[in-house]
């Protein structure tokens, strides 16, 4: 569609400050989302958390780039950028499709680069072996049906859904993301060494408490789960309690880990 458009970075820094001892938080958006999903997070989180958002092509300031519709192409692009930040402590957050990309990025960092994040946050996502159970392949739907599916998910404002010109620009990225989801096949792998927190929405019709509990079958180390008010897009409706839960798992433990690491190098 826009094959000649220049390629922009996948990682956008949202924080204005970066004090000594801070931890970088890399956030992966849901299907159709971009870096703006995490607008305001840096202002609500402690200064010690340096917020970065993943910006896939085909949306927002990368609108005129072709969207990516395979997980492998996404990992091939984003992991090298993550490696540029790997000398400092970092954590990963992903919501819905972003949680799948987050999990797989952590796997590549672990298996190919011997790197572990300080913590992994998986939000609004079924345990991966069950990710396709009962789901439709949305990327092949006619435009009107796809828009109606987005309306039912309750994550896109009605004024945007009714704006034909805007939807014409947005839908290629949405289709690409849903194609990525439909093609995803979970392969068993060594469990993450990092602690994992799973978030869910109390009223999420597609990700129930049983789905969150199934993450324990994939994770052998530290795992905890938090259920917050809201549907699938509780990360917006319950943004402040979500960020509070993340902050208390990052700031203290990571600072302590950093001090131990520094002492060990003396």
PDB file of N, CA and C in Angstrom, residues 179-253:
ATOM      1  N   UNK A 179      -4.951 -10.775  11.288  1.00  0.00           N
ATOM      2  CA  UNK A 179      -4.311 -11.839  10.508  1.00  0.00           C
ATOM      3  C   UNK A 179      -3.138 -12.430  11.287  1.00  0.00           C
ATOM      4  N   UNK A 180      -2.359 -11.568  11.936  1.00  0.00           N
ATOM      5  CA  UNK A 180      -1.254 -12.039  12.769  1.00  0.00           C
ATOM      6  C   UNK A 180      -1.767 -12.963  13.864  1.00  0.00           C
ATOM      7  N   UNK A 181      -2.871 -12.557  14.495  1.00  0.00           N
ATOM      8  CA  UNK A 181      -3.446 -13.375  15.555  1.00  0.00           C
ATOM      9  C   UNK A 181      -3.911 -14.725  15.022  1.00  0.00           C
ATOM     10  N   UNK A 182      -4.585 -14.730  13.879  1.00  0.00           N
ATOM     11  CA  UNK A 182      -5.127 -15.985  13.345  1.00  0.00           C
ATOM     12  C   UNK A 182      -4.019 -16.944  12.937  1.00  0.00           C
ATOM     13  N   UNK A 183      -2.854 -16.412  12.558  1.00  0.00           N
ATOM     14  CA  UNK A 183      -1.742 -17.259  12.119  1.00  0.00           C
ATOM     15  C   UNK A 183      -0.857 -17.708  13.272  1.00  0.00           C
ATOM     16  N   UNK A 184      -1.092 -17.151  14.434  1.00  0.00           N
ATOM     17  CA  UNK A 184      -0.221 -17.477  15.568  1.00  0.00           C
ATOM     18  C   UNK A 184      -0.433 -18.914  16.018  1.00  0.00           C
ATOM     19  N   UNK A 185       0.667 -19.606  16.225  1.00  0.00           N
ATOM     20  CA  UNK A 185       0.622 -20.973  16.736  1.00  0.00           C
ATOM     21  C   UNK A 185       1.585 -21.072  17.910  1.00  0.00           C
ATOM     22  N   UNK A 186       1.048 -21.362  19.081  1.00  0.00           N
ATOM     23  CA  UNK A 186       1.881 -21.452  20.276  1.00  0.00           C
ATOM     24  C   UNK A 186       2.743 -22.704  20.231  1.00  0.00           C
ATOM     25  N   UNK A 187       4.032 -22.523  20.483  1.00  0.00           N
ATOM     26  CA  UNK A 187       4.964 -23.635  20.585  1.00  0.00           C
ATOM     27  C   UNK A 187       5.501 -23.674  22.004  1.00  0.00           C
ATOM     28  N   UNK A 188       5.416 -24.813  22.667  1.00  0.00           N
ATOM     29  CA  UNK A 188       5.948 -24.905  24.033  1.00  0.00           C
ATOM     30  C   UNK A 188       7.409 -24.487  24.075  1.00  0.00           C
ATOM     31  N   UNK A 189       7.773 -23.799  25.130  1.00  0.00           N
ATOM     32  CA  UNK A 189       9.137 -23.304  25.257  1.00  0.00           C
ATOM     33  C   UNK A 189       9.516 -23.288  26.731  1.00  0.00           C
ATOM     34  N   UNK A 190      10.780 -23.052  26.979  1.00  0.00           N
ATOM     35  CA  UNK A 190      11.247 -22.918  28.351  1.00  0.00           C
ATOM     36  C   UNK A 190      10.491 -21.767  29.017  1.00  0.00           C
ATOM     37  N   UNK A 191       9.967 -21.968  30.223  1.00  0.00           N
ATOM     38  CA  UNK A 191       9.197 -20.898  30.870  1.00  0.00           C
ATOM     39  C   UNK A 191      10.077 -19.701  31.195  1.00  0.00           C
ATOM     40  N   UNK A 192       9.495 -18.521  31.264  1.00  0.00           N
ATOM     41  CA  UNK A 192      10.293 -17.329  31.566  1.00  0.00           C
ATOM     42  C   UNK A 192      10.919 -17.405  32.942  1.00  0.00           C
ATOM     43  N   UNK A 193      12.133 -16.865  33.039  1.00  0.00           N
ATOM     44  CA  UNK A 193      12.782 -16.775  34.342  1.00  0.00           C
ATOM     45  C   UNK A 193      12.306 -15.576  35.127  1.00  0.00           C
ATOM     46  N   UNK A 194      11.743 -14.597  34.427  1.00  0.00           N
ATOM     47  CA  UNK A 194      11.255 -13.383  35.080  1.00  0.00           C
ATOM     48  C   UNK A 194       9.927 -13.648  35.777  1.00  0.00           C
ATOM     49  N   UNK A 195       9.637 -12.917  36.854  1.00  0.00           N
ATOM     50  CA  UNK A 195       8.294 -12.990  37.439  1.00  0.00           C
ATOM     51  C   UNK A 195       7.257 -12.461  36.455  1.00  0.00           C
ATOM     52  N   UNK A 196       6.064 -13.015  36.530  1.00  0.00           N
ATOM     53  CA  UNK A 196       4.989 -12.675  35.595  1.00  0.00           C
ATOM     54  C   UNK A 196       3.755 -12.245  36.378  1.00  0.00           C
ATOM     55  N   UNK A 197       3.143 -11.154  35.938  1.00  0.00           N
ATOM     56  CA  UNK A 197       1.849 -10.725  36.469  1.00  0.00           C
ATOM     57  C   UNK A 197       0.829 -10.757  35.344  1.00  0.00           C
ATOM     58  N   UNK A 198      -0.317 -11.375  35.611  1.00  0.00           N
ATOM     59  CA  UNK A 198      -1.400 -11.477  34.638  1.00  0.00           C
ATOM     60  C   UNK A 198      -2.546 -10.576  35.094  1.00  0.00           C
ATOM     61  N   UNK A 199      -3.027  -9.719  34.182  1.00  0.00           N
ATOM     62  CA  UNK A 199      -4.151  -8.834  34.466  1.00  0.00           C
ATOM     63  C   UNK A 199      -5.375  -9.268  33.665  1.00  0.00           C
ATOM     64  N   UNK A 200      -6.539  -9.143  34.280  1.00  0.00           N
ATOM     65  CA  UNK A 200      -7.782  -9.433  33.584  1.00  0.00           C
ATOM     66  C   UNK A 200      -8.865  -8.447  33.963  1.00  0.00           C
ATOM     67  N   UNK A 201      -9.865  -8.327  33.087  1.00  0.00           N
ATOM     68  CA  UNK A 201     -11.023  -7.487  33.369  1.00  0.00           C
ATOM     69  C   UNK A 201     -12.151  -8.322  33.942  1.00  0.00           C
ATOM     70  N   UNK A 202     -12.769  -7.852  35.006  1.00  0.00           N
ATOM     71  CA  UNK A 202     -13.816  -8.629  35.677  1.00  0.00           C
ATOM     72  C   UNK A 202     -14.995  -8.931  34.758  1.00  0.00           C
ATOM     73  N   UNK A 203     -15.228  -8.064  33.754  1.00  0.00           N
ATOM     74  CA  UNK A 203     -16.370  -8.248  32.856  1.00  0.00           C
ATOM     75  C   UNK A 203     -15.935  -8.536  31.424  1.00  0.00           C
ATOM     76  N   UNK A 204     -14.718  -9.021  31.244  1.00  0.00           N
ATOM     77  CA  UNK A 204     -14.221  -9.335  29.903  1.00  0.00           C
ATOM     78  C   UNK A 204     -14.944 -10.583  29.391  1.00  0.00           C
ATOM     79  N   UNK A 205     -15.739 -10.470  28.315  1.00  0.00           N
ATOM     80  CA  UNK A 205     -16.501 -11.635  27.849  1.00  0.00           C
ATOM     81  C   UNK A 205     -15.649 -12.702  27.180  1.00  0.00           C
ATOM     82  N   UNK A 206     -14.450 -12.340  26.740  1.00  0.00           N
ATOM     83  CA  UNK A 206     -13.620 -13.293  26.003  1.00  0.00           C
ATOM     84  C   UNK A 206     -12.468 -13.873  26.779  1.00  0.00           C
ATOM     85  N   UNK A 207     -12.136 -13.258  27.908  1.00  0.00           N
ATOM     86  CA  UNK A 207     -11.014 -13.733  28.732  1.00  0.00           C
ATOM     87  C   UNK A 207     -11.531 -13.861  30.157  1.00  0.00           C
ATOM     88  N   UNK A 208     -11.941 -15.065  30.512  1.00  0.00           N
ATOM     89  CA  UNK A 208     -12.506 -15.297  31.834  1.00  0.00           C
ATOM     90  C   UNK A 208     -11.454 -15.648  32.863  1.00  0.00           C
ATOM     91  N   UNK A 209     -11.890 -15.806  34.096  1.00  0.00           N
ATOM     92  CA  UNK A 209     -10.964 -16.130  35.176  1.00  0.00           C
ATOM     93  C   UNK A 209     -10.279 -17.474  34.933  1.00  0.00           C
ATOM     94  N   UNK A 210     -11.019 -18.414  34.314  1.00  0.00           N
ATOM     95  CA  UNK A 210     -10.404 -19.709  34.011  1.00  0.00           C
ATOM     96  C   UNK A 210      -9.260 -19.567  33.022  1.00  0.00           C
ATOM     97  N   UNK A 211      -9.395 -18.630  32.076  1.00  0.00           N
ATOM     98  CA  UNK A 211      -8.314 -18.392  31.117  1.00  0.00           C
ATOM     99  C   UNK A 211      -7.084 -17.813  31.808  1.00  0.00           C
ATOM    100  N   UNK A 212      -7.300 -16.924  32.755  1.00  0.00           N
ATOM    101  CA  UNK A 212      -6.166 -16.347  33.481  1.00  0.00           C
ATOM    102  C   UNK A 212      -5.471 -17.413  34.321  1.00  0.00           C
ATOM    103  N   UNK A 213      -6.249 -18.277  34.946  1.00  0.00           N
ATOM    104  CA  UNK A 213      -5.659 -19.322  35.784  1.00  0.00           C
ATOM    105  C   UNK A 213      -4.803 -20.289  34.973  1.00  0.00           C
ATOM    106  N   UNK A 214      -5.131 -20.460  33.698  1.00  0.00           N
ATOM    107  CA  UNK A 214      -4.386 -21.403  32.869  1.00  0.00           C
ATOM    108  C   UNK A 214      -2.957 -20.950  32.584  1.00  0.00           C
ATOM    109  N   UNK A 215      -2.647 -19.676  32.834  1.00  0.00           N
ATOM    110  CA  UNK A 215      -1.262 -19.231  32.673  1.00  0.00           C
ATOM    111  C   UNK A 215      -0.325 -19.994  33.606  1.00  0.00           C
ATOM    112  N   UNK A 216      -0.842 -20.485  34.725  1.00  0.00           N
ATOM    113  CA  UNK A 216       0.016 -21.214  35.668  1.00  0.00           C
ATOM    114  C   UNK A 216       0.583 -22.488  35.053  1.00  0.00           C
ATOM    115  N   UNK A 217      -0.048 -22.995  33.985  1.00  0.00           N
ATOM    116  CA  UNK A 217       0.447 -24.196  33.319  1.00  0.00           C
ATOM    117  C   UNK A 217       1.684 -23.907  32.469  1.00  0.00           C
ATOM    118  N   UNK A 218       1.940 -22.638  32.175  1.00  0.00           N
ATOM    119  CA  UNK A 218       3.078 -22.253  31.337  1.00  0.00           C
ATOM    120  C   UNK A 218       4.217 -21.644  32.132  1.00  0.00           C
ATOM    121  N   UNK A 219       3.962 -21.272  33.370  1.00  0.00           N
ATOM    122  CA  UNK A 219       4.926 -20.486  34.143  1.00  0.00           C
ATOM    123  C   UNK A 219       5.283 -21.245  35.409  1.00  0.00           C
ATOM    124  N   UNK A 220       6.566 -21.510  35.578  1.00  0.00           N
ATOM    125  CA  UNK A 220       7.026 -22.278  36.735  1.00  0.00           C
ATOM    126  C   UNK A 220       7.493 -21.389  37.880  1.00  0.00           C
ATOM    127  N   UNK A 221       7.863 -20.155  37.559  1.00  0.00           N
ATOM    128  CA  UNK A 221       8.381 -19.254  38.580  1.00  0.00           C
ATOM    129  C   UNK A 221       7.285 -18.423  39.210  1.00  0.00           C
ATOM    130  N   UNK A 222       7.659 -17.215  39.642  1.00  0.00           N
ATOM    131  CA  UNK A 222       6.717 -16.328  40.327  1.00  0.00           C
ATOM    132  C   UNK A 222       5.616 -15.877  39.377  1.00  0.00           C
ATOM    133  N   UNK A 223       4.384 -16.062  39.794  1.00  0.00           N
ATOM    134  CA  UNK A 223       3.222 -15.665  39.001  1.00  0.00           C
ATOM    135  C   UNK A 223       2.140 -15.142  39.926  1.00  0.00           C
ATOM    136  N   UNK A 224       1.602 -13.973  39.609  1.00  0.00           N
ATOM    137  CA  UNK A 224       0.433 -13.491  40.334  1.00  0.00           C
ATOM    138  C   UNK A 224      -0.556 -12.914  39.336  1.00  0.00           C
ATOM    139  N   UNK A 225      -1.809 -12.811  39.758  1.00  0.00           N
ATOM    140  CA  UNK A 225      -2.848 -12.303  38.869  1.00  0.00           C
ATOM    141  C   UNK A 225      -3.659 -11.237  39.587  1.00  0.00           C
ATOM    142  N   UNK A 226      -4.135 -10.280  38.804  1.00  0.00           N
ATOM    143  CA  UNK A 226      -4.928  -9.165  39.323  1.00  0.00           C
ATOM    144  C   UNK A 226      -6.133  -8.983  38.412  1.00  0.00           C
ATOM    145  N   UNK A 227      -7.322  -8.947  38.997  1.00  0.00           N
ATOM    146  CA  UNK A 227      -8.549  -8.706  38.244  1.00  0.00           C
ATOM    147  C   UNK A 227      -9.045  -7.303  38.577  1.00  0.00           C
ATOM    148  N   UNK A 228      -9.287  -6.516  37.538  1.00  0.00           N
ATOM    149  CA  UNK A 228      -9.690  -5.121  37.700  1.00  0.00           C
ATOM    150  C   UNK A 228     -11.075  -4.897  37.098  1.00  0.00           C
ATOM    151  N   UNK A 229     -11.785  -3.871  37.552  1.00  0.00           N
ATOM    152  CA  UNK A 229     -13.098  -3.579  36.970  1.00  0.00           C
ATOM    153  C   UNK A 229     -12.986  -3.250  35.485  1.00  0.00           C
ATOM    154  N   UNK A 230     -13.970  -3.721  34.709  1.00  0.00           N
ATOM    155  CA  UNK A 230     -13.997  -3.375  33.300  1.00  0.00           C
ATOM    156  C   UNK A 230     -14.101  -4.580  32.395  1.00  0.00           C
ATOM    157  N   UNK A 231     -14.322  -4.304  31.107  1.00  0.00           N
ATOM    158  CA  UNK A 231     -14.426  -5.356  30.104  1.00  0.00           C
ATOM    159  C   UNK A 231     -13.049  -5.609  29.490  1.00  0.00           C
ATOM    160  N   UNK A 232     -13.008  -5.990  28.218  1.00  0.00           N
ATOM    161  CA  UNK A 232     -11.715  -6.326  27.613  1.00  0.00           C
ATOM    162  C   UNK A 232     -10.758  -5.136  27.599  1.00  0.00           C
ATOM    163  N   UNK A 233     -11.299  -3.935  27.561  1.00  0.00           N
ATOM    164  CA  UNK A 233     -10.447  -2.744  27.516  1.00  0.00           C
ATOM    165  C   UNK A 233     -10.356  -2.079  28.885  1.00  0.00           C
ATOM    166  N   UNK A 234     -10.259  -2.898  29.909  1.00  0.00           N
ATOM    167  CA  UNK A 234     -10.128  -2.378  31.274  1.00  0.00           C
ATOM    168  C   UNK A 234      -8.858  -1.563  31.451  1.00  0.00           C
ATOM    169  N   UNK A 235      -7.871  -1.729  30.587  1.00  0.00           N
ATOM    170  CA  UNK A 235      -6.650  -0.942  30.733  1.00  0.00           C
ATOM    171  C   UNK A 235      -6.925   0.548  30.562  1.00  0.00           C
ATOM    172  N   UNK A 236      -8.054   0.906  29.941  1.00  0.00           N
ATOM    173  CA  UNK A 236      -8.475   2.303  29.873  1.00  0.00           C
ATOM    174  C   UNK A 236      -9.401   2.645  31.040  1.00  0.00           C
ATOM    175  N   UNK A 237     -10.427   1.828  31.241  1.00  0.00           N
ATOM    176  CA  UNK A 237     -11.413   2.120  32.290  1.00  0.00           C
ATOM    177  C   UNK A 237     -10.801   2.063  33.680  1.00  0.00           C
ATOM    178  N   UNK A 238      -9.832   1.187  33.882  1.00  0.00           N
ATOM    179  CA  UNK A 238      -9.177   1.030  35.193  1.00  0.00           C
ATOM    180  C   UNK A 238      -7.696   1.382  35.099  1.00  0.00           C
ATOM    181  N   UNK A 239      -7.408   2.432  34.345  1.00  0.00           N
ATOM    182  CA  UNK A 239      -6.007   2.764  34.089  1.00  0.00           C
ATOM    183  C   UNK A 239      -5.225   3.033  35.367  1.00  0.00           C
ATOM    184  N   UNK A 240      -5.766   3.848  36.259  1.00  0.00           N
ATOM    185  CA  UNK A 240      -5.001   4.216  37.454  1.00  0.00           C
ATOM    186  C   UNK A 240      -4.743   3.022  38.372  1.00  0.00           C
ATOM    187  N   UNK A 241      -5.738   2.180  38.691  1.00  0.00           N
ATOM    188  CA  UNK A 241      -5.410   1.006  39.507  1.00  0.00           C
ATOM    189  C   UNK A 241      -4.475   0.029  38.799  1.00  0.00           C
ATOM    190  N   UNK A 242      -4.586  -0.092  37.477  1.00  0.00           N
ATOM    191  CA  UNK A 242      -3.661  -0.944  36.730  1.00  0.00           C
ATOM    192  C   UNK A 242      -2.229  -0.453  36.896  1.00  0.00           C
ATOM    193  N   UNK A 243      -2.021   0.837  36.704  1.00  0.00           N
ATOM    194  CA  UNK A 243      -0.673   1.393  36.806  1.00  0.00           C
ATOM    195  C   UNK A 243      -0.154   1.324  38.232  1.00  0.00           C
ATOM    196  N   UNK A 244      -1.037   1.473  39.213  1.00  0.00           N
ATOM    197  CA  UNK A 244      -0.611   1.348  40.608  1.00  0.00           C
ATOM    198  C   UNK A 244      -0.114  -0.062  40.896  1.00  0.00           C
ATOM    199  N   UNK A 245      -0.809  -1.068  40.357  1.00  0.00           N
ATOM    200  CA  UNK A 245      -0.376  -2.455  40.541  1.00  0.00           C
ATOM    201  C   UNK A 245       0.975  -2.697  39.869  1.00  0.00           C
ATOM    202  N   UNK A 246       1.167  -2.125  38.704  1.00  0.00           N
ATOM    203  CA  UNK A 246       2.438  -2.289  38.006  1.00  0.00           C
ATOM    204  C   UNK A 246       3.566  -1.596  38.754  1.00  0.00           C
ATOM    205  N   UNK A 247       3.298  -0.382  39.231  1.00  0.00           N
ATOM    206  CA  UNK A 247       4.342   0.396  39.902  1.00  0.00           C
ATOM    207  C   UNK A 247       4.857  -0.307  41.146  1.00  0.00           C
ATOM    208  N   UNK A 248       3.960  -0.878  41.935  1.00  0.00           N
ATOM    209  CA  UNK A 248       4.421  -1.494  43.178  1.00  0.00           C
ATOM    210  C   UNK A 248       5.202  -2.780  42.929  1.00  0.00           C
ATOM    211  N   UNK A 249       5.076  -3.350  41.726  1.00  0.00           N
ATOM    212  CA  UNK A 249       5.846  -4.536  41.381  1.00  0.00           C
ATOM    213  C   UNK A 249       7.166  -4.194  40.707  1.00  0.00           C
ATOM    214  N   UNK A 250       7.330  -2.942  40.321  1.00  0.00           N
ATOM    215  CA  UNK A 250       8.535  -2.554  39.596  1.00  0.00           C
ATOM    216  C   UNK A 250       9.518  -1.730  40.414  1.00  0.00           C
ATOM    217  N   UNK A 251       9.030  -0.687  41.044  1.00  0.00           N
ATOM    218  CA  UNK A 251       9.958   0.304  41.601  1.00  0.00           C
ATOM    219  C   UNK A 251      10.806  -0.274  42.720  1.00  0.00           C
ATOM    220  N   UNK A 252      10.189  -0.807  43.775  1.00  0.00           N
ATOM    221  CA  UNK A 252      10.964  -1.348  44.887  1.00  0.00           C
ATOM    222  C   UNK A 252      11.815  -2.539  44.517  1.00  0.00           C
ATOM    223  N   UNK A 253      11.216  -3.614  43.939  1.00  0.00           N
ATOM    224  CA  UNK A 253      11.997  -4.802  43.621  1.00  0.00           C
ATOM    225  C   UNK A 253      13.131  -4.545  42.651  1.00  0.00           C
TER     226      UNK A 253
END
